[in-house]
């Protein structure tokens, strides 16, 4: 994503906790995105990628919170239909949603994870509001992010029509 001013920096986040918690590796392109952009920031002051470690702003912390919410409240399960949360017991074993990002306007971005296949083949499942239905996109995380930032026709997720040029702002 050279368009945003991101560049490789030394060191890479440690994804072992996240991958151990999920029971599978995460998509390589997502891990590369997290390596290239500082942990605290957002694309176009809009889209945030979850981190490798640390609280609910991380993939494992967020996933643990979602699993607990779904296990503790059967009504919460309906919010993630028809997919369910990976490892929460309501979906087919080894398959379910894993959140990787969100927007400041309530968009939610997930992978439809399947622990039996290459994570680079996991589709993106997204919605513009927690009460709206999910939309599926058969593309990688980096392709989805690129479309959000540069394709004004990528409705309802694209923001290219509202920003002059893609950027990444560190907070």
Tab-separated table of C-alpha atoms in Angstrom:
chain	number	residue	atom	x	y	z
A	1	UNK	CA	0.000	0.000	0.000
A	2	UNK	CA	2.592	2.478	-1.087
A	3	UNK	CA	-0.221	4.951	-1.820
A	4	UNK	CA	-0.677	5.489	1.920
A	5	UNK	CA	2.915	6.272	2.775
A	6	UNK	CA	3.466	2.985	4.590
A	7	UNK	CA	6.904	1.454	4.489
A	8	UNK	CA	8.655	-1.545	5.939
A	9	UNK	CA	10.149	-0.985	9.350
A	10	UNK	CA	12.493	-3.199	11.309
A	11	UNK	CA	11.007	-5.958	13.386
A	12	UNK	CA	7.694	-7.700	12.959
A	13	UNK	CA	4.832	-8.183	15.362
A	14	UNK	CA	4.768	-11.549	17.108
A	15	UNK	CA	1.648	-13.351	15.904
A	16	UNK	CA	2.278	-16.549	17.886
A	17	UNK	CA	-0.239	-15.659	20.652
A	18	UNK	CA	-2.954	-14.827	18.139
A	19	UNK	CA	-2.346	-17.909	16.039
A	20	UNK	CA	-2.135	-20.179	19.078
A	21	UNK	CA	-5.380	-18.720	20.465
A	22	UNK	CA	-7.179	-19.230	17.152
A	23	UNK	CA	-5.640	-22.629	16.453
A	24	UNK	CA	-4.490	-21.630	12.969
A	25	UNK	CA	-2.191	-19.234	11.133
A	26	UNK	CA	-3.444	-15.840	9.995
A	27	UNK	CA	-3.271	-14.622	6.380
A	28	UNK	CA	0.266	-13.610	5.441
A	29	UNK	CA	-0.834	-10.437	3.647
A	30	UNK	CA	-2.520	-9.157	6.825
A	31	UNK	CA	0.598	-9.829	8.887
A	32	UNK	CA	2.632	-7.955	6.270
A	33	UNK	CA	0.238	-4.992	6.461
A	34	UNK	CA	0.651	-4.905	10.247
A	35	UNK	CA	4.432	-5.042	9.815
A	36	UNK	CA	4.408	-2.055	7.467
A	37	UNK	CA	2.126	0.262	9.424
A	38	UNK	CA	2.495	1.410	13.049
A	39	UNK	CA	0.188	-0.298	15.529
A	40	UNK	CA	-1.660	2.858	16.579
A	41	UNK	CA	-3.157	4.477	13.538
A	42	UNK	CA	-5.839	4.340	10.896
A	43	UNK	CA	-6.154	4.478	7.145
A	44	UNK	CA	-7.756	7.793	6.141
A	45	UNK	CA	-8.873	8.309	9.757
A	46	UNK	CA	-11.401	5.599	8.965
A	47	UNK	CA	-10.160	1.994	8.959
A	48	UNK	CA	-8.242	0.378	11.822
A	49	UNK	CA	-6.373	-2.917	11.616
A	50	UNK	CA	-6.306	-4.976	14.807
A	51	UNK	CA	-2.870	-5.556	16.340
A	52	UNK	CA	-0.944	-8.753	17.103
A	53	UNK	CA	-1.097	-8.390	20.888
A	54	UNK	CA	-2.678	-6.347	23.631
A	55	UNK	CA	-6.279	-6.054	24.703
A	56	UNK	CA	-9.397	-5.752	22.619
A	57	UNK	CA	-7.549	-3.784	19.918
A	58	UNK	CA	-5.685	-6.996	19.049
A	59	UNK	CA	-6.839	-9.976	17.006
A	60	UNK	CA	-6.593	-12.428	19.965
A	61	UNK	CA	-8.048	-9.997	22.540
A	62	UNK	CA	-10.950	-9.034	20.295
A	63	UNK	CA	-11.596	-12.653	19.376
A	64	UNK	CA	-11.608	-13.743	23.001
A	65	UNK	CA	-14.137	-10.989	23.811
A	66	UNK	CA	-16.380	-12.052	20.934
A	67	UNK	CA	-16.190	-15.730	21.943
A	68	UNK	CA	-17.122	-14.884	25.534
A	69	UNK	CA	-19.999	-12.662	24.431
A	70	UNK	CA	-21.429	-15.347	22.170
A	71	UNK	CA	-20.998	-18.130	24.720
A	72	UNK	CA	-22.440	-16.022	27.544
A	73	UNK	CA	-25.454	-14.649	25.715
A	74	UNK	CA	-27.366	-16.753	23.187
A	75	UNK	CA	-28.952	-13.579	21.772
A	76	UNK	CA	-25.467	-12.402	20.759
A	77	UNK	CA	-25.137	-15.414	18.478
A	78	UNK	CA	-27.760	-13.988	16.146
A	79	UNK	CA	-25.504	-10.992	15.475
A	80	UNK	CA	-23.012	-13.280	13.720
A	81	UNK	CA	-25.405	-15.471	11.732
A	82	UNK	CA	-25.069	-17.311	9.478
A	83	UNK	CA	-21.355	-17.772	10.202
A	84	UNK	CA	-20.760	-17.761	13.948
A	85	UNK	CA	-17.516	-16.919	15.717
A	86	UNK	CA	-14.587	-19.301	15.238
A	87	UNK	CA	-14.252	-21.507	18.319
A	88	UNK	CA	-17.398	-20.250	20.074
A	89	UNK	CA	-19.242	-23.532	19.700
A	90	UNK	CA	-22.148	-22.302	17.597
A	91	UNK	CA	-20.516	-22.803	14.211
A	92	UNK	CA	-19.120	-25.846	12.483
A	93	UNK	CA	-15.894	-26.802	14.218
A	94	UNK	CA	-12.862	-25.107	12.696
A	95	UNK	CA	-14.915	-22.525	10.808
A	96	UNK	CA	-16.263	-19.109	11.760
A	97	UNK	CA	-15.591	-15.388	11.858
A	98	UNK	CA	-12.373	-13.756	13.061
A	99	UNK	CA	-12.370	-9.963	13.161
A	100	UNK	CA	-9.313	-8.224	11.687
A	101	UNK	CA	-10.454	-4.598	11.604
A	102	UNK	CA	-13.184	-2.002	11.908
A	103	UNK	CA	-14.003	1.540	10.886
A	104	UNK	CA	-14.836	4.550	12.981
A	105	UNK	CA	-18.280	4.532	11.299
A	106	UNK	CA	-19.165	1.043	12.654
A	107	UNK	CA	-18.044	-1.040	9.657
A	108	UNK	CA	-16.798	-4.442	10.807
A	109	UNK	CA	-14.282	-6.533	8.873
A	110	UNK	CA	-13.805	-10.286	9.396
A	111	UNK	CA	-12.306	-13.311	7.771
A	112	UNK	CA	-14.533	-16.326	7.266
A	113	UNK	CA	-11.852	-18.554	8.734
A	114	UNK	CA	-11.581	-22.237	7.976
A	115	UNK	CA	-8.745	-23.932	9.823
A	116	UNK	CA	-8.567	-26.713	7.197
A	117	UNK	CA	-7.532	-24.438	4.306
A	118	UNK	CA	-4.797	-21.921	3.524
A	119	UNK	CA	-5.688	-18.660	5.333
A	120	UNK	CA	-4.827	-16.696	2.187
A	121	UNK	CA	-8.003	-18.220	0.680
A	122	UNK	CA	-10.288	-17.052	3.498
A	123	UNK	CA	-12.939	-14.666	2.169
A	124	UNK	CA	-13.605	-11.299	3.738
A	125	UNK	CA	-16.988	-10.884	5.407
A	126	UNK	CA	-17.977	-7.315	6.257
A	127	UNK	CA	-20.949	-5.225	7.276
A	128	UNK	CA	-21.617	-1.528	7.705
A	129	UNK	CA	-23.460	-1.871	11.018
A	130	UNK	CA	-23.716	-4.633	13.639
A	131	UNK	CA	-27.424	-5.027	12.851
A	132	UNK	CA	-26.967	-5.237	9.066
A	133	UNK	CA	-26.364	-8.472	7.150
A	134	UNK	CA	-22.845	-9.510	6.216
A	135	UNK	CA	-21.471	-9.180	2.700
A	136	UNK	CA	-18.903	-11.660	1.413
A	137	UNK	CA	-15.880	-10.748	-0.703
A	138	UNK	CA	-13.642	-13.400	-2.221
A	139	UNK	CA	-10.402	-11.447	-1.951
A	140	UNK	CA	-7.453	-11.033	0.368
A	141	UNK	CA	-7.308	-8.538	3.207
A	142	UNK	CA	-4.918	-6.277	1.298
A	143	UNK	CA	-7.157	-6.355	-1.801
A	144	UNK	CA	-10.186	-5.448	0.317
A	145	UNK	CA	-8.302	-2.615	2.023
A	146	UNK	CA	-7.107	-1.318	-1.342
A	147	UNK	CA	-10.675	-1.278	-2.671
A	148	UNK	CA	-11.964	0.520	0.444
A	149	UNK	CA	-9.329	3.228	0.044
A	150	UNK	CA	-9.210	3.653	-3.734
A	151	UNK	CA	-12.454	2.444	-5.333
A	152	UNK	CA	-15.278	4.978	-5.070
A	153	UNK	CA	-17.661	2.360	-6.500
A	154	UNK	CA	-16.900	-0.163	-3.729
A	155	UNK	CA	-20.232	0.393	-2.057
A	156	UNK	CA	-21.003	0.556	0.788
A	157	UNK	CA	-17.420	0.263	2.085
A	158	UNK	CA	-15.405	2.451	-0.292
A	159	UNK	CA	-14.303	5.869	0.939
A	160	UNK	CA	-12.346	7.027	-2.130
A	161	UNK	CA	-15.029	9.586	-2.947
A	162	UNK	CA	-14.630	11.251	0.439
A	163	UNK	CA	-10.818	11.497	0.667
A	164	UNK	CA	-8.485	13.201	-1.755
A	165	UNK	CA	-5.781	10.530	-1.543
A	166	UNK	CA	-5.273	7.476	0.687
A	167	UNK	CA	-3.090	8.006	3.761
A	168	UNK	CA	-2.190	6.377	7.053
A	169	UNK	CA	-2.188	8.517	10.183
A	170	UNK	CA	-0.387	7.402	13.327
A	171	UNK	CA	-2.056	8.346	16.626
